[in-house]
Short mmCIF file of C-alpha atoms and ligand atoms in Angstrom, two decimals:
data_model
loop_
_atom_site.label_atom_id
_atom_site.label_comp_id
_atom_site.label_asym_id
_atom_site.label_seq_id
_atom_site.Cartn_x
_atom_site.Cartn_y
_atom_site.Cartn_z
CA MET Q 37 -40.21 -41.60 -42.29
CA LYS Q 38 -38.68 -43.17 -45.62
CA LYS Q 39 -36.19 -45.88 -45.11
CA ILE Q 40 -32.58 -44.19 -44.71
CA GLN Q 41 -30.24 -45.49 -47.41
CA MET Q 42 -26.48 -44.97 -47.84
CA VAL Q 43 -27.27 -43.76 -51.36
CA ASP Q 44 -30.89 -43.54 -52.63
CA LEU Q 45 -30.47 -44.32 -56.57
CA LYS Q 46 -34.09 -45.27 -56.88
CA GLY Q 47 -35.40 -41.92 -55.47
CA GLN Q 48 -33.28 -40.09 -57.95
CA TYR Q 49 -34.15 -42.35 -60.76
CA ASN Q 50 -38.04 -41.65 -60.17
CA ASP Q 51 -37.31 -38.03 -60.75
CA ILE Q 52 -35.53 -38.47 -64.20
CA LYS Q 53 -37.35 -41.70 -65.20
CA THR Q 54 -38.91 -40.32 -68.59
CA THR Q 55 -35.52 -38.65 -69.73
CA VAL Q 56 -33.37 -41.76 -68.79
CA ASN Q 57 -35.80 -44.23 -70.06
CA THR Q 58 -36.17 -42.33 -73.67
CA SER Q 59 -32.35 -42.01 -73.76
CA ILE Q 60 -31.84 -45.63 -73.11
CA GLN Q 61 -34.68 -46.52 -75.45
CA GLU Q 62 -32.99 -44.63 -78.38
CA VAL Q 63 -29.75 -46.68 -78.08
CA ILE Q 64 -31.69 -50.00 -78.08
CA GLU Q 65 -33.66 -49.01 -81.23
CA ASN Q 66 -30.57 -47.94 -82.96
CA THR Q 67 -28.57 -50.90 -81.77
CA ALA Q 68 -25.29 -48.81 -81.62
CA PHE Q 69 -24.29 -50.46 -78.25
CA ILE Q 70 -20.50 -49.81 -78.68
CA ASN Q 71 -19.24 -46.27 -79.51
CA GLY Q 72 -22.64 -45.20 -80.56
CA PRO Q 73 -23.72 -41.56 -81.12
CA LYS Q 74 -24.55 -41.41 -77.49
CA VAL Q 75 -21.04 -42.04 -76.31
CA HIS Q 76 -19.72 -39.07 -78.47
CA GLU Q 77 -22.69 -36.65 -77.57
CA PHE Q 78 -22.02 -37.30 -73.74
CA GLN Q 79 -18.19 -36.88 -74.42
CA LYS Q 80 -18.92 -33.54 -76.07
CA HIS Q 81 -21.18 -32.43 -73.25
CA LEU Q 82 -18.82 -33.32 -70.48
CA GLU Q 83 -15.88 -31.58 -72.16
CA SER Q 84 -17.88 -28.46 -72.27
CA TYR Q 85 -19.29 -28.87 -68.83
CA LEU Q 86 -15.68 -29.38 -67.51
CA GLY Q 87 -14.11 -26.77 -69.69
CA VAL Q 88 -11.53 -29.41 -70.80
CA LYS Q 89 -10.37 -30.12 -74.34
CA HIS Q 90 -10.53 -33.78 -74.16
CA VAL Q 91 -12.72 -36.38 -72.52
CA ILE Q 92 -11.91 -39.87 -73.30
CA PRO Q 93 -14.71 -42.15 -71.94
CA CYS Q 94 -13.70 -45.64 -70.81
CA ALA Q 95 -15.04 -48.65 -68.97
CA ASN Q 96 -14.46 -47.65 -65.36
CA GLY Q 97 -12.42 -45.43 -62.92
CA THR Q 98 -9.82 -47.93 -62.32
CA ASP Q 99 -9.20 -48.23 -65.96
CA ALA Q 100 -9.08 -44.38 -66.29
CA LEU Q 101 -6.31 -44.15 -63.97
CA GLN Q 102 -4.38 -47.11 -65.48
CA ILE Q 103 -4.83 -45.68 -68.84
CA ALA Q 104 -3.83 -42.27 -67.81
CA MET Q 105 -0.42 -43.79 -66.63
CA MET Q 106 0.03 -45.76 -69.73
CA GLY Q 107 -0.61 -42.75 -71.85
CA LEU Q 108 2.15 -40.77 -69.92
CA GLY Q 109 4.71 -43.44 -70.79
CA LEU Q 110 5.40 -44.33 -67.09
CA LYS Q 111 7.92 -47.21 -67.03
CA PRO Q 112 8.46 -50.19 -64.62
CA GLY Q 113 10.45 -48.93 -61.61
CA ASP Q 114 9.23 -45.19 -61.81
CA GLU Q 115 8.22 -43.89 -58.56
CA VAL Q 116 4.47 -42.62 -58.18
CA ILE Q 117 3.70 -40.73 -54.96
CA THR Q 118 0.01 -41.04 -53.79
CA ALA Q 119 -2.01 -40.66 -50.78
CA ASP Q 120 -2.11 -43.46 -48.05
CA PHE Q 121 -5.85 -42.89 -47.40
CA THR Q 122 -7.61 -43.61 -50.44
CA PHE Q 123 -9.59 -46.20 -52.16
CA ALA Q 124 -7.12 -49.07 -53.24
CA ALA Q 125 -7.84 -48.59 -56.91
CA THR Q 126 -5.41 -45.56 -56.84
CA VAL Q 127 -2.48 -47.55 -55.71
CA GLU Q 128 -3.51 -50.76 -57.53
CA VAL Q 129 -3.09 -49.66 -60.95
CA ILE Q 130 0.42 -48.11 -60.03
CA ALA Q 131 1.34 -51.53 -58.77
CA LEU Q 132 -0.17 -53.37 -61.72
CA LEU Q 133 1.90 -51.38 -64.15
CA GLN Q 134 5.06 -52.38 -62.13
CA LEU Q 135 5.57 -48.75 -61.16
CA THR Q 136 6.60 -48.30 -57.67
CA PRO Q 137 3.76 -46.67 -55.29
CA VAL Q 138 5.14 -44.41 -52.81
CA LEU Q 139 2.40 -43.96 -50.29
CA VAL Q 140 2.42 -40.58 -48.07
CA ASP Q 141 0.37 -39.31 -45.25
CA VAL Q 142 -2.51 -36.94 -45.57
CA ASN Q 143 -3.89 -33.82 -43.74
CA GLU Q 144 -5.69 -34.24 -40.60
CA ASP Q 145 -8.25 -31.52 -41.66
CA ASP Q 146 -9.21 -32.06 -45.25
CA PHE Q 147 -7.95 -35.79 -45.67
CA ASN Q 148 -6.00 -34.92 -48.52
CA ILE Q 149 -2.47 -35.71 -49.62
CA ASN Q 150 0.06 -33.72 -47.48
CA ILE Q 151 2.32 -31.44 -49.34
CA GLU Q 152 5.30 -31.80 -46.86
CA ALA Q 153 5.08 -35.55 -47.11
CA VAL Q 154 5.08 -35.27 -50.93
CA LYS Q 155 8.01 -33.14 -50.98
CA LYS Q 156 9.81 -35.53 -48.50
CA ALA Q 157 9.04 -38.47 -50.73
CA ILE Q 158 10.59 -37.12 -53.99
CA THR Q 159 13.61 -39.08 -55.23
CA PRO Q 160 15.54 -39.24 -58.50
CA LYS Q 161 13.16 -42.08 -59.59
CA THR Q 162 9.97 -40.10 -58.92
CA LYS Q 163 8.13 -39.71 -62.09
CA ALA Q 164 4.53 -38.62 -61.09
CA ILE Q 165 2.20 -37.69 -58.29
CA VAL Q 166 -1.44 -38.60 -57.92
CA PRO Q 167 -3.58 -36.62 -55.73
CA VAL Q 168 -6.92 -37.93 -54.85
CA HIS Q 169 -9.74 -35.33 -54.29
CA LEU Q 170 -11.01 -37.24 -51.58
CA PHE Q 171 -14.69 -37.29 -50.50
CA GLY Q 172 -15.31 -34.47 -52.92
CA GLN Q 173 -12.89 -31.75 -52.07
CA CYS Q 174 -9.83 -30.86 -54.04
CA ALA Q 175 -6.23 -31.50 -52.70
CA ASN Q 176 -3.92 -28.49 -52.87
CA MET Q 177 -3.29 -28.53 -56.53
CA ASP Q 178 -1.42 -25.31 -56.66
CA ALA Q 179 1.34 -26.61 -54.52
CA ILE Q 180 1.29 -29.90 -56.29
CA MET Q 181 1.69 -28.32 -59.70
CA ASP Q 182 4.51 -26.18 -58.38
CA ILE Q 183 6.36 -29.22 -56.91
CA ALA Q 184 5.59 -31.23 -60.31
CA LYS Q 185 7.13 -28.15 -62.22
CA GLU Q 186 10.25 -28.09 -60.18
CA HIS Q 187 10.97 -31.66 -60.30
CA ASN Q 188 9.57 -32.29 -63.82
CA LEU Q 189 6.78 -34.76 -62.63
CA PHE Q 190 3.66 -35.57 -64.27
CA VAL Q 191 0.45 -34.96 -62.17
CA ILE Q 192 -2.59 -37.38 -62.51
CA GLU Q 193 -5.67 -36.27 -60.61
CA ASP Q 194 -7.95 -39.08 -59.25
CA ASN Q 195 -11.15 -37.28 -59.59
CA ALA Q 196 -13.45 -40.18 -58.82
CA GLN Q 197 -15.09 -38.44 -55.93
CA ALA Q 198 -15.06 -34.93 -56.94
CA ILE Q 199 -16.63 -34.57 -60.35
CA GLY Q 200 -18.16 -30.99 -60.67
CA ALA Q 201 -16.34 -29.47 -57.84
CA ASN Q 202 -14.83 -26.01 -58.55
CA TYR Q 203 -11.10 -25.47 -57.57
CA GLN Q 204 -10.15 -21.94 -56.76
CA SER Q 205 -6.56 -21.20 -58.06
CA LYS Q 206 -4.39 -18.99 -56.04
CA ASN Q 207 -4.11 -16.93 -59.56
CA GLY Q 208 -7.68 -16.16 -59.23
CA SER Q 209 -9.02 -18.61 -61.95
CA GLN Q 210 -11.69 -21.21 -61.13
CA VAL Q 211 -11.54 -24.62 -62.99
CA LYS Q 212 -13.13 -27.86 -62.46
CA ALA Q 213 -11.66 -30.60 -60.42
CA GLY Q 214 -9.73 -32.97 -62.56
CA THR Q 215 -8.78 -30.60 -65.29
CA ILE Q 216 -5.75 -29.05 -63.44
CA GLY Q 217 -3.02 -31.70 -63.91
CA ASP Q 218 -1.65 -33.30 -66.79
CA VAL Q 219 -4.52 -35.72 -66.72
CA GLY Q 220 -7.50 -36.58 -64.63
CA ALA Q 221 -9.42 -39.74 -64.12
CA THR Q 222 -12.97 -40.14 -62.95
CA SER Q 223 -15.46 -42.91 -62.38
CA PHE Q 224 -19.10 -43.28 -63.01
CA PHE Q 225 -19.85 -46.01 -60.50
CA PRO Q 226 -23.56 -45.75 -59.59
CA SER Q 227 -22.97 -44.17 -56.16
CA LYS Q 228 -20.47 -41.62 -57.50
CA ASN Q 229 -21.74 -37.94 -57.70
CA LEU Q 230 -22.33 -38.48 -61.58
CA GLY Q 231 -23.03 -42.28 -61.74
CA CYS Q 232 -24.43 -44.50 -64.52
CA TYR Q 233 -26.27 -47.63 -64.21
CA GLY Q 234 -23.23 -50.12 -64.19
CA ASP Q 235 -19.66 -49.25 -64.71
CA GLY Q 236 -18.14 -46.33 -66.36
CA GLY Q 237 -15.32 -43.88 -66.32
CA ALA Q 238 -13.49 -41.20 -68.25
CA ILE Q 239 -10.06 -39.40 -68.64
CA PHE Q 240 -9.69 -35.74 -69.14
CA THR Q 241 -6.76 -33.87 -70.54
CA ASN Q 242 -6.09 -30.58 -72.19
CA ASN Q 243 -2.99 -32.06 -74.07
CA ASP Q 244 -3.88 -32.91 -77.62
CA GLU Q 245 -0.96 -35.32 -78.18
CA LEU Q 246 -1.67 -37.15 -74.72
CA ALA Q 247 -5.40 -37.18 -75.69
CA HIS Q 248 -4.53 -38.86 -79.19
CA THR Q 249 -2.25 -41.52 -77.48
CA ILE Q 250 -4.89 -42.50 -74.92
CA ARG Q 251 -7.65 -42.65 -77.56
CA GLY Q 252 -5.61 -45.39 -79.18
CA ILE Q 253 -4.66 -47.10 -75.93
CA VAL Q 254 -8.19 -47.39 -74.86
CA ASN Q 255 -8.89 -49.18 -78.29
CA HIS Q 256 -6.18 -52.02 -78.43
CA GLY Q 257 -3.28 -49.76 -79.17
CA MET Q 258 -4.96 -48.91 -82.76
CA TYR Q 259 -4.57 -45.64 -84.35
CA GLU Q 260 -5.63 -46.93 -87.74
CA ARG Q 261 -8.01 -50.05 -87.97
CA TYR Q 262 -5.87 -53.09 -87.36
CA HIS Q 263 -2.51 -51.43 -86.93
CA HIS Q 264 -1.49 -52.11 -83.28
CA ASP Q 265 1.18 -49.41 -82.81
CA VAL Q 266 1.28 -49.72 -78.89
CA VAL Q 267 0.09 -52.21 -76.26
CA GLY Q 268 -3.23 -51.17 -75.46
CA VAL Q 269 -6.43 -52.31 -73.56
CA ASN Q 270 -10.18 -52.77 -74.33
CA SER Q 271 -11.85 -50.00 -72.21
CA ARG Q 272 -15.15 -48.57 -73.49
CA LEU Q 273 -18.12 -46.76 -71.96
CA ASP Q 274 -20.92 -48.40 -73.34
CA SER Q 275 -23.71 -46.63 -75.13
CA ILE Q 276 -26.41 -47.38 -72.65
CA GLN Q 277 -24.40 -45.99 -69.81
CA ALA Q 278 -23.46 -42.99 -72.02
CA ALA Q 279 -27.27 -42.56 -72.67
CA VAL Q 280 -27.75 -42.47 -68.61
CA LEU Q 281 -24.88 -40.22 -68.16
CA ASP Q 282 -26.08 -37.78 -70.79
CA ALA Q 283 -29.53 -37.47 -69.27
CA LYS Q 284 -27.88 -36.92 -65.76
CA LEU Q 285 -25.20 -34.48 -66.64
CA PRO Q 286 -27.46 -31.40 -66.80
CA LYS Q 287 -28.49 -32.33 -63.25
CA LEU Q 288 -24.87 -32.69 -61.82
CA ASP Q 289 -24.87 -29.05 -60.46
CA ALA Q 290 -28.28 -29.54 -58.75
CA TYR Q 291 -27.11 -33.02 -57.52
CA ASN Q 292 -23.96 -31.65 -55.92
CA ALA Q 293 -25.98 -28.54 -54.49
CA ALA Q 294 -28.35 -30.96 -52.89
CA ARG Q 295 -25.65 -32.91 -51.30
CA GLN Q 296 -24.09 -29.50 -49.82
CA GLN Q 297 -27.62 -28.64 -48.64
CA ALA Q 298 -27.75 -31.97 -46.68
CA ALA Q 299 -24.02 -31.51 -45.51
CA LYS Q 300 -24.99 -27.99 -44.05
CA LYS Q 301 -27.91 -29.52 -42.25
CA TYR Q 302 -25.64 -32.30 -40.63
CA ASP Q 303 -23.13 -29.60 -39.67
CA GLU Q 304 -25.86 -27.62 -38.02
CA ALA Q 305 -27.22 -30.40 -36.15
CA LEU Q 306 -23.72 -31.82 -34.93
CA LYS Q 307 -21.69 -28.70 -34.40
CA ASN Q 308 -22.28 -28.49 -30.74
CA THR Q 309 -21.35 -32.12 -30.00
CA ASP Q 310 -17.86 -32.28 -28.60
CA ALA Q 311 -16.88 -35.66 -29.54
CA VAL Q 312 -17.69 -34.78 -33.14
CA VAL Q 313 -15.53 -33.09 -35.82
CA THR Q 314 -17.80 -32.06 -38.78
CA PRO Q 315 -16.06 -31.98 -42.29
CA PHE Q 316 -13.43 -29.29 -42.56
CA ARG Q 317 -13.86 -27.19 -45.67
CA ASN Q 318 -10.75 -25.75 -47.24
CA GLU Q 319 -10.81 -22.96 -49.80
CA HIS Q 320 -12.18 -25.09 -52.61
CA GLU Q 321 -15.72 -26.31 -53.24
CA HIS Q 322 -16.65 -29.53 -51.34
CA VAL Q 323 -19.25 -31.72 -53.46
CA PHE Q 324 -19.52 -34.18 -50.65
CA HIS Q 325 -19.22 -37.73 -52.19
CA GLN Q 326 -18.93 -38.51 -48.64
CA TYR Q 327 -20.13 -36.62 -45.55
CA THR Q 328 -17.25 -37.95 -43.18
CA LEU Q 329 -17.27 -37.13 -39.37
CA ARG Q 330 -14.18 -37.91 -36.93
CA ILE Q 331 -15.39 -39.36 -33.70
CA LYS Q 332 -12.74 -38.10 -30.99
CA SER Q 333 -14.23 -40.06 -28.12
CA GLY Q 334 -12.62 -43.46 -29.20
CA ASN Q 335 -15.99 -45.13 -29.67
CA ARG Q 336 -16.47 -44.97 -33.54
CA ASP Q 337 -16.93 -48.78 -33.89
CA ALA Q 338 -19.71 -48.87 -31.14
CA LEU Q 339 -21.15 -45.78 -32.78
CA VAL Q 340 -21.35 -47.75 -36.28
CA LYS Q 341 -23.01 -50.71 -34.57
CA HIS Q 342 -25.42 -48.49 -32.86
CA LEU Q 343 -26.49 -46.55 -35.94
CA ASN Q 344 -26.85 -50.02 -37.76
CA GLU Q 345 -29.19 -51.29 -35.03
CA LYS Q 346 -31.16 -48.04 -35.40
CA GLY Q 347 -31.65 -48.75 -39.22
CA ILE Q 348 -29.06 -45.98 -40.13
CA PRO Q 349 -26.54 -47.29 -42.74
CA CYS Q 350 -23.00 -45.70 -42.51
CA GLY Q 351 -19.66 -46.43 -43.88
CA VAL Q 352 -16.08 -46.44 -42.57
CA TYR Q 353 -13.96 -44.92 -45.59
CA TYR Q 354 -11.25 -46.27 -45.06
CA PRO Q 355 -10.81 -48.74 -42.13
CA ILE Q 356 -7.15 -49.78 -42.99
CA PRO Q 357 -4.42 -47.62 -44.33
CA LEU Q 358 -3.03 -48.66 -47.62
CA HIS Q 359 0.54 -48.99 -46.38
CA LYS Q 360 -0.80 -51.70 -44.00
CA GLN Q 361 -2.53 -53.65 -46.60
CA LYS Q 362 -0.72 -56.72 -47.40
CA ALA Q 363 -0.63 -56.20 -51.14
CA TYR Q 364 1.05 -52.77 -50.68
CA ALA Q 365 3.16 -52.97 -47.58
CA ASP Q 366 6.76 -52.37 -48.18
CA ALA Q 367 9.55 -52.49 -45.87
CA ARG Q 368 10.76 -48.85 -46.58
CA TYR Q 369 7.70 -47.39 -44.87
CA ASN Q 370 8.16 -46.15 -41.40
CA GLU Q 371 4.94 -45.97 -39.24
CA ALA Q 372 6.08 -42.70 -37.79
CA ASP Q 373 5.50 -41.13 -41.50
CA PHE Q 374 1.90 -42.19 -41.06
CA THR Q 375 0.48 -40.76 -37.81
CA VAL Q 376 -2.53 -38.99 -39.58
CA THR Q 377 -3.90 -41.82 -41.58
CA ASN Q 378 -3.18 -44.25 -38.60
CA LYS Q 379 -5.25 -42.16 -36.58
CA LEU Q 380 -7.79 -41.33 -39.11
CA VAL Q 381 -8.83 -45.08 -39.71
CA GLN Q 382 -9.78 -45.22 -36.18
CA GLU Q 383 -11.90 -41.95 -36.22
CA VAL Q 384 -13.82 -41.69 -39.55
CA ILE Q 385 -17.48 -42.59 -40.11
CA SER Q 386 -19.35 -41.53 -43.37
CA LEU Q 387 -23.06 -40.89 -42.88
CA PRO Q 388 -25.76 -41.37 -45.60
CA MET Q 389 -25.09 -38.93 -48.43
CA HIS Q 390 -27.21 -38.69 -51.65
CA THR Q 391 -29.24 -36.11 -53.36
CA GLU Q 392 -32.64 -37.54 -51.88
CA LEU Q 393 -32.06 -37.08 -48.07
CA ASP Q 394 -34.95 -35.25 -46.20
CA ASP Q 395 -35.11 -33.23 -43.12
CA GLU Q 396 -36.73 -35.83 -41.18
CA GLN Q 397 -34.16 -38.31 -42.00
CA ILE Q 398 -31.25 -35.95 -41.21
CA ALA Q 399 -32.80 -34.99 -37.85
CA PHE Q 400 -33.30 -38.77 -37.06
CA ILE Q 401 -29.57 -39.65 -37.97
CA THR Q 402 -28.10 -36.64 -36.10
CA SER Q 403 -30.13 -37.05 -32.84
CA THR Q 404 -29.40 -40.74 -32.94
CA ILE Q 405 -25.59 -39.91 -33.04
CA ILE Q 406 -25.90 -37.14 -30.32
CA ASN Q 407 -27.84 -39.35 -28.12
CA PHE Q 408 -25.39 -41.99 -28.38
CA LEU Q 409 -22.33 -39.75 -27.76
CA ASN Q 410 -23.92 -38.05 -24.78
CA GLU Q 411 -24.98 -41.18 -23.00
C1 PLP C 297 -14.43 -45.21 -57.09
C2 PLP C 297 -13.07 -44.84 -57.14
C3 PLP C 297 -12.10 -45.29 -58.01
C4 PLP C 297 -12.42 -46.43 -58.92
O1 PLP C 297 -13.48 -46.23 -59.76
P1 PLP C 297 -14.23 -47.55 -60.44
O2 PLP C 297 -15.03 -47.14 -61.53
O3 PLP C 297 -14.99 -48.29 -59.47
O4 PLP C 297 -13.06 -48.40 -61.06
C5 PLP C 297 -10.88 -44.84 -58.00
N1 PLP C 297 -10.56 -43.91 -57.08
C6 PLP C 297 -11.31 -43.43 -56.17
C7 PLP C 297 -10.72 -42.45 -55.18
C8 PLP C 297 -12.60 -43.98 -56.09
O5 PLP C 297 -13.38 -43.49 -54.98
#
């Protein structure tokens, strides 16, 4: 059996080596390392793949979130509601811009932001909601957009984990995750569903004016060379990363399908194990950035240790709720409002998930889990 990895980037590379190498070589030959033609080509291809008017590439997913918030003109003291159960980048940029993060509980089934909790958290100072499409499956965007409309709030989608996922709107239309709110932010970190070979990110929007504002912000606040109209940042997707991404984008649907196939096999093997809750599917496509189980028998940590001893990598995303992190704790939070995240952090375990998992590996992983839990 091939060595099991949490993410197998080497196996994936072997399959696309010629295309990727040629694409990178082109950049080196033409030396357009910054804002070269590859960046523009990838931008256009991603716009057409996502069906969104504007893609603005940037340096990483964290920047994408920050720049989205800067572009919307959010001001210190504005309250921004987001999920307690996500990667810290989401809340970090809110705090960094001196906006006030308001963390709320998530759903026990799909792990996404809880709509009732969002409603309860709205105050006259609330200016935006940041749903995170956690582990590859969309939050309830119909409900979030309704709330936003009613209270005149911006919606910024953290789409770092769900690129390519289809969202089935209640009005019948199907759109891509990240293109529903005012603005979407994604990451091309190597292990993401569309990953480059370093850091990368992008911002999506259908709003022409916002796209224009953001294009200036990523480039030192310049709309005309050496005229700095607003305070900006330096956040660029470098051309070599764009070359990798442009070579991989045509494969994204196949990559997501490979993840879904692996997820199905995991489900099948684990469905009769009482202590395990396999990932819930809401009505939107799940592209399995992570395949995350809940272990109901109280021995999640012992299982992690056991799997590691058997050479099976796994992850706990996330072990501590954000509202309990030193940097984001706030006296206004009430533990009773976080019953779900407080429970999930003790139950979740993410199994190896990537495009190269084979049947033998999945069988070994699942039988090791079942044997341990049935001991
Ligand atoms: C990866 C990730 C980010 C940050 O992306 P970087 O490119 O690493 O800065 C933000 N939010 C979520 C939910 C992520 O998973």
